[in-house]
Amino acid sequence: MSKTTPLHGLHVALKAQMADFGGYDMPLWYPAGTRTEHLAVLTGAGLFDTSHMAVVMITGADARELLQHCFTKNLDRCVGKKLLPLSPGRCAYGAFLDEAGSVMDDAIVSMINETTYMTVVNAGMGNTITRHLADEARAASRAADIHDFTDRVGKIDLQGPRSADILASVLANPAILQEPMPFFSFRGHFDGYAPEADQVRLVNGAPVLLSRTGYTGEFGFELYMDPSRLGDSWDLIMNAGAPYGCLPCGLAARDSLRAGAVLPLSHQDIGDWPFINHPWEHALPFTEDRRGFTKRFIGDDALLAHQGTGSFTLPFAGFDLRKVQTGPQTTVVDSKNTVLGTVLTCVTDVSIDRVESQILSVNNPDIPQGFRPRGLCCGFVRLTSPLEEGSIVTVKDTRRSLPAMIMKDIRPDRTARRPVREMLTSDDTHSHRVSNKSKH
Amino acid sequence: MKEISELLFPEDVLYAEDHEWSKIEDGVATVGINDYAQDQLGDIVYVELPQVGESFERGDEFGTVESVKAVSELYMPLSGEIIAVNENLEDSPELINQSPYEEGWIIKIRPDDDNEAEELMEKEAYLSFLKGDD
């Protein structure tokens, strides 16, 4: 029997197609359909229920030291181009590994204050990561308390270029959108008793931890809140979002959006093998010469032992929208039919297509007239030796053999990193701006 | 997901266990996938059609429908020769979602054996099958 999120009844009422994901009965798509939902996130906005994900809180004097020991990212060298230390209101992407360098789960770590960190892991992983962190704290007598907040924090993701406009009309203090809030930063708190809670509230009074993150590659926010506030907050955002084309979006659109954005799905694209030789090495604390790491952490020696050897995970894109099924029967072969590896993810990003030798997205600023993408199959392959960008391979299941190109990146013109004020088109925040500035 | 009661199942077509429908008129069977199948599959993005003139046995795979979720086989509800394919599906595969029994038809067959149609289900029998299937 699957678990449900507090929004389950709403998904069913909206006639979503439901399926189990990570032990939760989750919406795959709503009646608009995956294609429309995916495109809405590129051109308008989409709202996702992501409350199946698990929040783990790490508190105490040694919280940071514990995370430095367990998490791949170097929290003392991770913010911006200058690699500044993680500071309150900033977050970082990385993974929790075992001694063999294999992935227990990937995660975002958010620093709330000097002694309070939040990490968000995948559905069903709250307990595993909580126990792991608690064991590592105990083993070295670190002063850190670990609390599994699985099902105690709700989350909805508002993603898409109009997200800021929609937020401007549902935030009690929309002036906050005029303050710098770069990609991978956050404000506020989901706990109404926390001192940060008053930074961000919705007009319904719900305190929100508002984070410039997401899993779509597009501009947007994740909103963490008390589970009891999810229902009315969802309705509030959907109502405010209607003029901006905001649609409820399911996991199928989330999957195709993230694949085109070259983001891994934990336990599928990363997993029970060393977390190295892949497109997500920014999550590893390499030294400048890339021959070592700038800190010690669990699994570091195993990773370095596998650097440049073993297996290599690479993004690929096909030449039309047809997919292959992933599974043990599906292989990557070269022109001589020699098996090169396996296919980890293969989905269709419906917002892109090839025009001559280039992949274009619907968000291309110089979009050719009449460009209506049919979509491209894309995802990740895991090979036994590295291949150069541009190499052509064949992905092959029991039915089909499709040509595919090894890529560095897939969907161009993504909006994830655009500054909030560049994306705001409405004037809703301006009346508050003066009074807000006077506080500083 | 729609409830079965919200899906459309016309009275004038016959249903196969693999969720294809067949409408037999003047010795020609028009075949598609039914409303339940298209609702389960979600957005259909690509259809692989057979060649006109090919012949298949009942139960043979004659093509595929590819949705955002998966690639699914299409099975012949009746043995026979393909006498037409719906070429509109090449550019507009979503017709299967929008109009599964009309504009979203997939193939026309000249059946080899008139008796085979008796093995297909009427609406009521198919609905009982579907409720057991779920």
Coordinates of C-alpha atoms in Angstrom, one line a residue:
Chain A
M1 CA 0.0 0.0 0.0
S2 CA 1.5 3.3 -1.1
K3 CA 1.8 6.3 1.2
T4 CA 0.1 9.5 0.2
T5 CA 1.0 13.2 0.4
P6 CA -1.4 15.7 2.0
L7 CA -2.4 16.7 -1.6
H8 CA -3.4 13.2 -2.7
G9 CA -7.1 13.9 -2.6
L10 CA -6.6 17.0 -4.7
H11 CA -4.7 15.0 -7.4
V12 CA -7.4 12.5 -7.5
A13 CA -10.1 15.2 -7.8
L14 CA -8.1 16.8 -10.6
K15 CA -8.2 13.4 -12.4
A16 CA -4.5 12.8 -12.4
Q17 CA -3.1 9.5 -13.6
M18 CA -1.5 8.2 -10.4
A19 CA 1.3 5.7 -9.9
D20 CA 3.7 4.6 -7.2
F21 CA 6.9 6.5 -7.0
G22 CA 9.3 6.0 -4.1
G23 CA 6.6 4.4 -2.0
Y24 CA 4.1 7.2 -2.6
D25 CA 1.0 7.3 -4.8
M26 CA 1.9 10.3 -7.0
P27 CA 0.4 12.1 -10.0
L28 CA 2.1 11.1 -13.3
W29 CA 0.1 13.7 -15.3
Y30 CA -3.1 15.6 -15.1
P31 CA -5.7 15.8 -17.9
A32 CA -3.7 18.5 -19.8
G33 CA -1.1 15.8 -20.5
T34 CA 2.7 15.6 -20.1
R35 CA 3.6 17.5 -23.2
T36 CA 1.4 20.5 -22.3
E37 CA 2.7 20.4 -18.7
H38 CA 6.4 20.2 -19.8
L39 CA 5.9 23.1 -22.2
A40 CA 4.1 25.2 -19.5
V41 CA 7.2 25.0 -17.3
L42 CA 9.3 26.5 -20.2
T43 CA 6.8 29.2 -21.2
G44 CA 4.6 29.9 -18.2
A45 CA 4.7 28.0 -15.0
G46 CA 3.9 24.6 -13.4
L47 CA 3.2 23.5 -9.9
F48 CA 4.4 20.2 -8.6
D49 CA 3.6 18.3 -5.4
T50 CA 7.0 17.2 -4.2
S51 CA 6.0 16.3 -0.6
H52 CA 7.2 12.8 -1.1
M53 CA 10.7 14.1 -0.7
A54 CA 12.2 13.8 2.8
V55 CA 13.6 16.6 4.9
V56 CA 16.3 15.8 7.5
M57 CA 17.4 18.4 10.0
I58 CA 20.9 18.5 11.4
T59 CA 21.5 20.7 14.4
G60 CA 24.3 21.3 16.9
A61 CA 27.8 22.7 17.2
D62 CA 29.3 20.0 15.0
A63 CA 26.5 20.0 12.4
R64 CA 28.7 21.5 9.7
E65 CA 31.6 19.3 10.5
L66 CA 29.4 16.2 10.3
L67 CA 28.1 17.3 6.9
Q68 CA 31.6 17.9 5.7
H69 CA 32.4 14.4 6.6
C70 CA 29.3 12.8 5.0
F71 CA 28.4 15.0 2.1
T72 CA 30.5 15.2 -1.1
K73 CA 30.3 19.0 -1.6
N74 CA 32.9 21.1 0.3
L75 CA 30.7 23.4 2.3
D76 CA 33.6 25.7 2.9
R77 CA 34.2 26.2 -0.8
C78 CA 31.0 26.1 -2.8
V79 CA 29.2 29.4 -3.2
G80 CA 29.5 31.3 -6.5
K81 CA 32.6 31.5 -8.8
K82 CA 34.7 32.6 -5.8
L83 CA 33.9 29.4 -4.0
L84 CA 32.9 31.1 -0.8
P85 CA 31.8 29.1 2.2
L86 CA 28.2 28.1 2.5
S87 CA 26.5 30.8 4.6
P88 CA 23.0 31.2 6.0
G89 CA 20.4 31.3 3.2
R90 CA 22.6 29.3 0.8
C91 CA 22.3 25.7 -0.4
A92 CA 24.5 23.2 -2.2
Y93 CA 24.0 20.0 -4.2
G94 CA 25.9 16.9 -3.5
A95 CA 25.6 13.3 -2.4
F96 CA 25.9 11.0 0.6
L97 CA 28.2 8.1 -0.2
D98 CA 29.3 4.9 1.5
E99 CA 32.9 3.9 1.9
A100 CA 32.9 2.3 -1.5
G101 CA 32.0 5.7 -3.0
S102 CA 28.5 4.5 -4.0
V103 CA 25.6 6.8 -3.7
M104 CA 23.2 6.4 -0.7
D105 CA 21.3 9.3 -2.1
D106 CA 21.8 12.7 -3.6
A107 CA 20.7 15.8 -1.7
I108 CA 20.6 19.5 -1.3
V109 CA 22.0 20.9 1.9
S110 CA 20.7 24.2 3.1
M111 CA 22.3 26.3 5.8
I112 CA 19.7 27.9 8.0
N113 CA 22.1 29.2 10.6
E114 CA 25.5 28.4 12.2
T115 CA 24.1 25.3 14.0
T116 CA 21.1 24.4 11.8
Y117 CA 21.2 22.7 8.5
M118 CA 18.4 21.2 6.4
T119 CA 19.0 18.4 3.9
V120 CA 16.4 17.3 1.4
V121 CA 16.7 13.7 0.1
N122 CA 14.6 11.5 -2.1
A123 CA 11.3 9.8 -1.3
G124 CA 11.7 7.1 1.2
M125 CA 15.3 8.0 2.0
G126 CA 14.7 10.1 5.2
N127 CA 15.2 7.2 7.5
T128 CA 18.3 5.8 5.8
I129 CA 20.1 9.2 5.7
T130 CA 19.0 10.1 9.3
R131 CA 20.4 6.8 10.6
H132 CA 23.6 7.2 8.6
L133 CA 24.2 10.8 9.8
A134 CA 23.3 9.8 13.4
D135 CA 25.8 6.8 13.2
E136 CA 28.5 9.0 11.9
A137 CA 27.8 11.7 14.6
R138 CA 28.0 9.1 17.3
A139 CA 31.1 7.3 15.9
A140 CA 33.2 10.5 16.4
S141 CA 31.3 12.0 19.3
R142 CA 30.1 14.9 17.2
A143 CA 27.7 17.3 18.8
A144 CA 24.9 17.0 16.3
D145 CA 21.3 16.0 16.5
I146 CA 19.6 14.4 13.5
H147 CA 15.9 14.6 13.0
D148 CA 13.9 12.8 10.3
F149 CA 11.2 15.2 9.2
T150 CA 9.7 12.7 6.6
D151 CA 6.1 13.6 6.2
R152 CA 6.5 16.5 8.7
V153 CA 7.4 19.1 6.0
G154 CA 5.4 19.6 2.8
K155 CA 6.9 20.9 -0.4
I156 CA 5.4 22.3 -3.6
D157 CA 7.6 23.4 -6.5
L158 CA 6.6 26.4 -8.6
Q159 CA 8.7 26.2 -11.7
G160 CA 8.8 28.2 -14.9
P161 CA 9.6 31.8 -16.1
R162 CA 6.4 33.3 -14.7
S163 CA 7.0 31.9 -11.2
A164 CA 8.2 35.2 -9.8
D165 CA 5.1 37.0 -11.1
I166 CA 2.8 34.4 -9.5
L167 CA 4.7 34.6 -6.2
A168 CA 4.5 38.4 -6.3
S169 CA 0.7 38.1 -5.9
V170 CA 0.7 35.4 -3.2
L171 CA 3.5 36.6 -0.9
A172 CA 2.5 38.6 2.1
N173 CA 5.7 40.6 1.6
P174 CA 6.3 40.5 -2.2
A175 CA 9.1 43.1 -1.8
I176 CA 11.4 40.3 -0.9
L177 CA 11.4 39.5 -4.6
Q178 CA 13.3 42.8 -5.2
E179 CA 16.1 41.6 -2.9
P180 CA 18.9 39.5 -4.4
M181 CA 18.0 35.8 -4.3
P182 CA 20.4 34.0 -6.5
F183 CA 20.1 30.4 -7.8
F184 CA 20.6 28.0 -4.9
S185 CA 19.7 30.5 -2.1
F186 CA 16.6 30.7 0.1
R187 CA 14.7 32.8 2.6
G188 CA 12.3 32.0 5.4
H189 CA 11.4 28.9 7.3
F190 CA 8.7 26.3 7.2
D191 CA 8.5 26.4 11.0
G192 CA 6.4 29.3 12.2
Y193 CA 8.3 29.4 15.5
A194 CA 11.7 29.8 13.8
P195 CA 13.2 33.3 13.8
E196 CA 13.5 33.2 10.0
A197 CA 9.7 32.4 9.6
D198 CA 8.7 36.1 9.2
Q199 CA 10.9 36.6 6.2
V200 CA 8.5 34.8 3.9
R201 CA 4.8 34.2 4.4
L202 CA 2.1 33.7 1.9
V203 CA -1.0 35.9 2.0
N204 CA -2.8 33.0 3.8
G205 CA -0.3 33.4 6.6
A206 CA 1.6 30.2 5.9
P207 CA 5.3 30.5 6.8
V208 CA 7.4 29.3 3.9
L209 CA 11.0 28.4 3.3
L210 CA 11.3 29.7 -0.2
S211 CA 14.2 28.3 -2.2
R212 CA 15.6 29.2 -5.6
T213 CA 16.0 25.5 -6.5
G214 CA 14.0 22.9 -8.4
Y215 CA 14.4 19.8 -10.6
T216 CA 13.4 21.2 -14.0
G217 CA 16.4 23.3 -15.2
E218 CA 14.0 26.2 -15.4
F219 CA 13.5 29.4 -13.3
G220 CA 11.5 28.7 -10.2
F221 CA 11.1 28.1 -6.5
E222 CA 10.6 25.3 -4.0
L223 CA 8.2 26.1 -1.2
Y224 CA 8.7 24.2 2.0
M225 CA 5.8 24.5 4.5
D226 CA 3.9 22.8 7.2
P227 CA 1.9 19.9 5.7
S228 CA -1.3 21.4 7.0
R229 CA -0.8 24.5 4.8
L230 CA -0.2 22.6 1.5
G231 CA -3.9 22.4 0.4
D232 CA -4.8 26.1 0.8
S233 CA -1.4 27.2 -0.5
W234 CA -1.7 25.0 -3.6
D235 CA -5.1 26.6 -4.3
L236 CA -3.8 30.1 -3.7
I237 CA -0.9 29.6 -6.1
M238 CA -3.0 27.9 -8.8
N239 CA -5.6 30.7 -8.7
A240 CA -2.9 33.4 -8.9
G241 CA -1.1 31.4 -11.6
A242 CA -4.1 31.0 -13.9
P243 CA -3.5 34.2 -15.8
Y244 CA 0.1 33.1 -16.3
G245 CA -0.8 29.7 -17.7
C246 CA 0.3 27.8 -14.6
L247 CA -0.7 24.2 -14.7
P248 CA -0.5 21.4 -12.2
C249 CA 2.3 19.1 -13.3
G250 CA 3.1 15.5 -12.7
L251 CA 6.1 13.3 -12.3
A252 CA 6.3 12.5 -16.0
A253 CA 6.8 16.1 -16.9
R254 CA 9.3 16.4 -14.0
D255 CA 11.2 13.5 -15.5
S256 CA 11.4 14.9 -19.0
L257 CA 12.3 18.4 -17.8
R258 CA 15.1 17.1 -15.6
A259 CA 16.5 14.8 -18.2
G260 CA 16.8 17.6 -20.8
A261 CA 18.4 19.7 -18.1
V262 CA 21.0 17.0 -17.5
L263 CA 20.0 16.4 -13.9
P264 CA 20.3 12.9 -12.5
L265 CA 17.6 10.7 -10.9
S266 CA 19.0 9.1 -7.8
H267 CA 19.0 5.3 -7.8
Q268 CA 18.8 5.4 -11.6
D269 CA 21.5 7.6 -13.1
I270 CA 23.6 7.6 -9.9
G271 CA 23.5 4.7 -7.5
D272 CA 25.3 1.6 -6.5
W273 CA 28.6 2.4 -8.1
P274 CA 31.3 5.0 -7.5
F275 CA 30.0 8.6 -7.8
I276 CA 32.6 9.8 -10.3
N277 CA 33.1 10.1 -14.1
H278 CA 29.8 11.7 -14.7
P279 CA 28.2 15.1 -15.6
W280 CA 27.7 16.0 -11.9
E281 CA 31.3 16.3 -10.8
H282 CA 30.6 19.8 -9.7
A283 CA 29.2 18.0 -6.6
L284 CA 32.8 16.8 -5.9
P285 CA 35.4 18.9 -4.1
F286 CA 38.2 18.5 -6.7
T287 CA 41.4 20.4 -6.3
E288 CA 42.3 22.7 -9.1
D289 CA 44.5 20.0 -10.8
R290 CA 41.7 17.5 -10.3
R291 CA 44.1 15.0 -8.8
G292 CA 42.7 15.1 -5.3
F293 CA 40.0 16.7 -3.1
T294 CA 40.0 19.8 -1.0
K295 CA 38.5 17.9 2.0
R296 CA 38.2 14.4 3.3
F297 CA 34.8 12.7 3.2
I298 CA 33.3 9.3 3.3
G299 CA 34.0 7.5 0.0
D300 CA 36.7 9.9 -1.1
D301 CA 39.5 7.4 -1.6
A302 CA 37.2 5.0 -3.5
L303 CA 36.2 7.8 -5.8
L304 CA 39.8 8.8 -6.6
A305 CA 40.7 5.1 -7.2
H306 CA 37.9 5.0 -9.8
Q307 CA 38.7 8.4 -11.4
G308 CA 39.1 7.8 -15.2
T309 CA 38.4 4.1 -14.9
G310 CA 35.4 1.8 -14.4
S311 CA 32.3 3.3 -15.9
F312 CA 31.5 6.7 -17.5
T313 CA 28.1 8.3 -17.4
L314 CA 27.3 10.6 -20.3
P315 CA 24.3 12.6 -21.5
F316 CA 22.9 11.7 -24.9
A317 CA 20.3 13.0 -27.3
G318 CA 18.6 11.1 -30.2
F319 CA 17.6 12.4 -33.6
D320 CA 13.8 12.2 -33.1
L321 CA 11.4 11.6 -30.3
R322 CA 11.4 7.8 -30.3
K323 CA 12.6 6.2 -27.1
V324 CA 14.0 2.9 -26.1
Q325 CA 12.8 1.2 -22.9
T326 CA 15.4 1.2 -20.2
G327 CA 16.2 -2.2 -18.6
P328 CA 18.8 -5.0 -18.6
Q329 CA 18.0 -5.8 -22.3
T330 CA 18.8 -2.3 -23.4
T331 CA 22.3 -1.6 -24.6
V332 CA 24.5 1.0 -26.2
V333 CA 26.4 -0.4 -29.2
D334 CA 28.9 1.0 -31.7
S335 CA 28.8 0.7 -35.5
K336 CA 30.3 -2.8 -35.2
N337 CA 27.5 -3.8 -32.7
T338 CA 30.1 -4.0 -29.9
V339 CA 28.3 -3.4 -26.6
L340 CA 29.6 -0.1 -25.0
G341 CA 27.3 0.1 -22.0
T342 CA 23.7 0.5 -20.8
V343 CA 21.0 3.1 -20.9
L344 CA 20.2 4.7 -17.5
T345 CA 17.5 7.2 -18.6
C346 CA 15.7 7.6 -21.9
V347 CA 12.8 10.0 -22.1
T348 CA 11.5 12.5 -24.6
D349 CA 12.1 16.2 -24.0
V350 CA 9.1 17.6 -25.9
S351 CA 10.4 21.2 -25.9
I352 CA 13.4 20.6 -28.1
D353 CA 14.2 19.4 -31.7
R354 CA 17.1 19.3 -34.0
V355 CA 17.3 22.1 -36.6
E356 CA 20.1 21.2 -39.0
S357 CA 23.0 20.2 -36.7
Q358 CA 21.8 22.1 -33.6
I359 CA 19.3 21.4 -30.8
L360 CA 16.9 24.2 -30.4
S361 CA 14.4 24.8 -27.6
V362 CA 11.1 26.7 -27.7
N363 CA 12.9 29.2 -25.5
N364 CA 15.4 30.1 -28.2
P365 CA 15.4 33.9 -28.4
D366 CA 15.9 33.7 -32.2
I367 CA 13.4 31.0 -32.7
P368 CA 13.0 30.1 -36.4
Q369 CA 9.6 30.8 -37.8
G370 CA 7.2 27.9 -37.6
F371 CA 9.5 26.0 -35.2
R372 CA 7.3 23.5 -33.5
P373 CA 9.5 20.8 -31.8
R374 CA 8.3 17.3 -31.8
G375 CA 10.7 16.4 -29.1
L376 CA 14.0 14.5 -28.8
C377 CA 14.7 11.4 -26.9
C378 CA 17.5 12.0 -24.4
G379 CA 18.9 10.8 -21.1
F380 CA 22.1 9.1 -19.8
V381 CA 24.2 6.2 -20.9
R382 CA 26.7 4.4 -18.7
L383 CA 29.7 3.2 -20.7
T384 CA 32.8 1.1 -20.0
S385 CA 35.0 3.7 -21.7
P386 CA 34.7 7.5 -22.2
L387 CA 33.4 8.9 -25.5
E388 CA 33.9 12.4 -26.9
E389 CA 31.1 14.8 -27.2
G390 CA 29.5 14.4 -30.6
S391 CA 30.2 10.7 -30.9
I392 CA 27.4 8.7 -32.4
V393 CA 26.3 5.5 -30.8
T394 CA 23.2 3.3 -31.1
V395 CA 20.8 2.7 -28.2
K396 CA 19.1 -0.6 -28.6
D397 CA 16.2 -2.4 -26.9
T398 CA 14.5 -5.6 -27.9
R399 CA 12.4 -3.6 -30.5
R400 CA 14.4 -0.7 -31.7
S401 CA 17.9 0.6 -32.6
L402 CA 18.1 4.3 -32.5
P403 CA 21.1 6.5 -33.3
A404 CA 22.1 8.8 -30.4
M405 CA 24.7 11.5 -30.0
I406 CA 26.9 11.8 -26.9
M407 CA 26.3 15.4 -25.5
K408 CA 27.7 17.7 -22.9
D409 CA 24.4 19.4 -22.5
I410 CA 20.9 18.8 -23.9
R411 CA 18.2 21.5 -23.7
P412 CA 19.6 24.9 -24.5
D413 CA 18.3 28.3 -23.2
R414 CA 17.3 27.1 -19.8
T415 CA 16.1 29.7 -17.4
A416 CA 17.1 28.3 -14.0
R417 CA 19.9 30.8 -13.2
R418 CA 18.2 34.0 -14.4
P419 CA 17.9 36.7 -11.7
V420 CA 14.5 37.1 -10.1
R421 CA 14.2 40.8 -10.9
E422 CA 14.8 40.0 -14.6
M423 CA 11.9 37.6 -14.6
L424 CA 9.4 39.9 -12.8
T425 CA 7.1 41.5 -15.2
S426 CA 4.3 42.7 -12.9
D427 CA 4.4 45.8 -10.7
D428 CA 3.0 44.0 -7.6
T429 CA 6.2 44.3 -5.7
H430 CA 7.1 47.9 -6.3
S431 CA 4.7 49.6 -3.8
H432 CA 6.5 47.7 -1.1
R433 CA 10.0 48.3 -2.3
V434 CA 10.6 51.7 -0.6
S435 CA 9.4 50.6 2.8
N436 CA 11.5 47.4 2.5
K437 CA 14.6 49.3 1.6
S438 CA 14.3 51.5 4.6
K439 CA 14.9 48.5 6.8
H440 CA 18.4 48.0 5.5
Chain B
M1 CA -7.1 9.0 -13.9
K2 CA -10.6 8.8 -15.2
E3 CA -13.1 6.4 -13.6
I4 CA -14.2 3.6 -16.0
S5 CA -17.7 5.2 -15.8
E6 CA -16.2 8.4 -17.3
L7 CA -14.6 6.7 -20.3
L8 CA -16.4 6.2 -23.6
F9 CA -17.2 2.7 -24.8
P10 CA -19.4 2.8 -27.9
E11 CA -22.0 0.1 -28.4
D12 CA -21.2 -0.4 -32.1
V13 CA -17.6 -1.7 -31.8
L14 CA -16.1 -4.9 -30.5
Y15 CA -13.4 -5.0 -27.9
A16 CA -10.3 -7.2 -27.5
E17 CA -8.5 -8.0 -24.3
D18 CA -5.5 -5.9 -25.4
H19 CA -7.8 -2.9 -25.4
E20 CA -8.1 -2.6 -29.2
W21 CA -11.5 -1.9 -30.7
S22 CA -12.8 -3.2 -34.1
K23 CA -15.7 -1.9 -36.0
I24 CA -16.8 -4.2 -38.8
E25 CA -18.7 -2.7 -41.7
D26 CA -19.1 -4.1 -45.2
G27 CA -16.4 -6.7 -44.7
V28 CA -13.8 -4.2 -43.5
A29 CA -12.7 -3.9 -39.8
T30 CA -11.5 -0.5 -38.7
V31 CA -9.2 -0.9 -35.6
G32 CA -7.9 1.4 -33.0
I33 CA -7.2 1.5 -29.3
N34 CA -10.0 2.3 -26.9
D35 CA -10.6 5.2 -24.5
Y36 CA -9.3 3.2 -21.5
A37 CA -6.0 2.4 -23.3
Q38 CA -5.4 5.9 -24.4
D39 CA -6.2 7.3 -20.9
Q40 CA -3.7 4.8 -19.4
L41 CA -1.0 5.6 -21.9
G42 CA -1.2 9.4 -21.6
D43 CA 0.1 11.7 -24.4
I44 CA 0.7 9.6 -27.5
V45 CA 3.7 11.0 -29.3
Y46 CA 4.5 8.5 -32.0
V47 CA 2.7 5.6 -33.8
E48 CA 4.5 2.9 -35.8
L49 CA 2.2 1.7 -38.5
P50 CA 2.3 -1.4 -40.7
Q51 CA 2.5 -1.3 -44.5
V52 CA -0.7 -1.6 -46.5
G53 CA -0.8 -5.1 -48.1
E54 CA 0.9 -6.8 -45.1
S55 CA -1.0 -9.7 -43.6
F56 CA -1.0 -10.7 -39.9
E57 CA -2.5 -13.4 -37.8
R58 CA -4.8 -12.6 -34.9
G59 CA -2.7 -11.7 -31.9
D60 CA 0.3 -10.7 -34.0
E61 CA 2.0 -7.3 -33.2
F62 CA 1.2 -4.9 -36.1
G63 CA 2.7 -1.7 -34.7
T64 CA 3.4 0.3 -31.6
V65 CA 2.0 3.4 -29.9
E66 CA 4.6 5.4 -28.0
S67 CA 3.4 7.6 -25.2
V68 CA 5.4 9.7 -22.8
K69 CA 5.4 6.8 -20.5
A70 CA 6.3 3.8 -22.7
V71 CA 6.3 2.1 -26.1
S72 CA 3.3 -0.3 -26.3
E73 CA 2.6 -3.0 -28.8
L74 CA -0.5 -3.1 -30.9
Y75 CA -2.0 -6.5 -31.5
M76 CA -4.2 -7.7 -34.4
P77 CA -7.7 -8.3 -33.0
L78 CA -8.5 -10.3 -36.2
S79 CA -6.4 -12.1 -38.8
G80 CA -6.3 -10.3 -42.1
E81 CA -4.7 -8.0 -44.6
I82 CA -4.0 -4.4 -43.9
I83 CA -5.9 -2.4 -46.5
A84 CA -5.4 1.1 -45.0
V85 CA -3.5 2.9 -42.3
N86 CA -4.4 6.3 -40.8
E87 CA -1.6 8.4 -42.2
N88 CA -2.8 11.4 -40.2
L89 CA -1.3 9.8 -37.1
E90 CA 2.2 10.4 -38.5
D91 CA 1.9 14.1 -37.9
S92 CA -0.8 14.1 -35.3
P93 CA -0.5 11.0 -33.1
E94 CA -2.5 12.9 -30.4
L95 CA -5.6 12.1 -32.5
I96 CA -5.6 8.8 -30.7
N97 CA -6.0 10.7 -27.4
Q98 CA -8.5 13.2 -28.7
S99 CA -10.7 10.9 -30.7
P100 CA -9.9 7.2 -30.2
Y101 CA -12.9 5.8 -32.0
E102 CA -13.1 8.3 -34.9
E103 CA -10.2 10.4 -36.1
G104 CA -7.7 8.3 -34.1
W105 CA -8.4 5.0 -35.9
I106 CA -5.2 3.2 -36.7
I107 CA -5.7 0.5 -39.4
K108 CA -8.3 -1.1 -41.6
I109 CA -8.2 -4.8 -42.1
R110 CA -9.9 -7.2 -44.5
P111 CA -10.5 -10.1 -42.1
D112 CA -9.6 -13.6 -43.2
D113 CA -12.2 -15.3 -41.2
D114 CA -15.6 -13.9 -40.3
N115 CA -15.9 -16.2 -37.3
E116 CA -13.0 -14.7 -35.5
A117 CA -15.1 -11.6 -34.6
E118 CA -17.2 -13.8 -32.4
E119 CA -14.2 -14.1 -30.0
L120 CA -14.2 -10.3 -29.5
M121 CA -16.3 -8.8 -26.7
E122 CA -19.3 -6.6 -26.7
K123 CA -19.2 -3.5 -24.5
E124 CA -20.8 -5.1 -21.4
A125 CA -18.5 -8.1 -21.5
Y126 CA -15.5 -5.9 -22.0
L127 CA -16.4 -3.7 -19.1
S128 CA -16.7 -6.8 -16.9
F129 CA -13.3 -7.9 -18.1
L130 CA -11.9 -4.4 -17.5
K131 CA -13.2 -4.3 -13.9
G132 CA -11.7 -7.7 -13.2
D133 CA -8.5 -6.6 -14.9
D134 CA -8.0 -3.5 -12.7

